[in-house]
Coordinates of C-alpha atoms in Angstrom, one line a residue:
M1 CA 23.5 2.2 -15.2
S2 CA 21.5 3.9 -17.9
E3 CA 17.7 4.1 -18.3
P4 CA 16.3 1.3 -20.5
T5 CA 14.9 2.2 -23.9
L6 CA 11.6 1.0 -25.3
N7 CA 13.5 -1.5 -27.4
D8 CA 15.2 -2.9 -24.3
I9 CA 12.1 -3.4 -22.2
E10 CA 10.8 -6.9 -22.5
D11 CA 7.2 -8.0 -22.2
Y12 CA 6.2 -10.0 -19.2
N13 CA 5.0 -12.9 -21.4
T14 CA 8.4 -13.3 -22.9
L15 CA 10.2 -13.3 -19.5
G16 CA 11.7 -16.6 -18.5
G17 CA 13.6 -18.2 -15.8
E18 CA 15.0 -16.0 -13.0
K19 CA 13.3 -12.8 -14.1
K20 CA 9.9 -14.4 -14.1
R21 CA 10.4 -15.9 -10.6
V22 CA 11.5 -12.4 -9.3
V23 CA 8.4 -10.8 -10.8
L24 CA 6.2 -13.5 -9.2
A25 CA 8.0 -13.2 -5.9
V26 CA 7.5 -9.5 -5.8
I27 CA 3.7 -9.8 -6.6
M28 CA 3.3 -12.6 -4.0
A29 CA 5.1 -10.6 -1.3
G30 CA 2.9 -7.6 -2.0
L31 CA -0.3 -9.7 -1.7
I32 CA 0.9 -11.4 1.5
I33 CA 1.9 -8.1 3.2
G34 CA -1.3 -6.5 2.1
S35 CA -3.4 -9.3 3.5
I36 CA -1.5 -9.2 6.8
F37 CA -2.2 -5.4 7.1
G38 CA -5.9 -6.1 6.2
I39 CA -6.3 -8.8 8.8
A40 CA -4.5 -6.6 11.4
K41 CA -6.8 -3.7 10.6
F42 CA -9.9 -5.9 10.9
V43 CA -8.8 -7.5 14.2
Y44 CA -7.4 -4.4 15.9
D45 CA -10.0 -1.9 14.8
G46 CA -9.0 0.8 17.3
P47 CA -9.5 1.9 20.9
E48 CA -12.8 1.4 22.5
D49 CA -12.4 3.9 25.3
T50 CA -12.4 7.1 23.2
I51 CA -13.9 10.3 24.7
K52 CA -16.6 11.9 22.7
T53 CA -16.1 15.7 22.1
E54 CA -18.2 18.4 20.5
N55 CA -16.9 21.1 18.3
I56 CA -18.2 24.3 20.1
V57 CA -16.1 26.8 18.1
K58 CA -18.4 28.3 15.4
S59 CA -15.9 30.7 13.9
I60 CA -12.3 31.8 14.4
P61 CA -11.9 35.5 14.9
L62 CA -9.3 37.3 12.7
K63 CA -6.7 39.5 14.3

């Protein structure tokens, strides 16, 4: 399978039938998966029992 040339690439507006459905399906799948991850991040924000630490190292000595 060779790379398409600029003459072979079709514009989205001229797509029809099966190709247009595939493009729309890929876009919709991306939106659905993105919204699922967004909702999961909002609901499961992270652990609430974290331990607070302080950075007490001011500088790292060289050998």
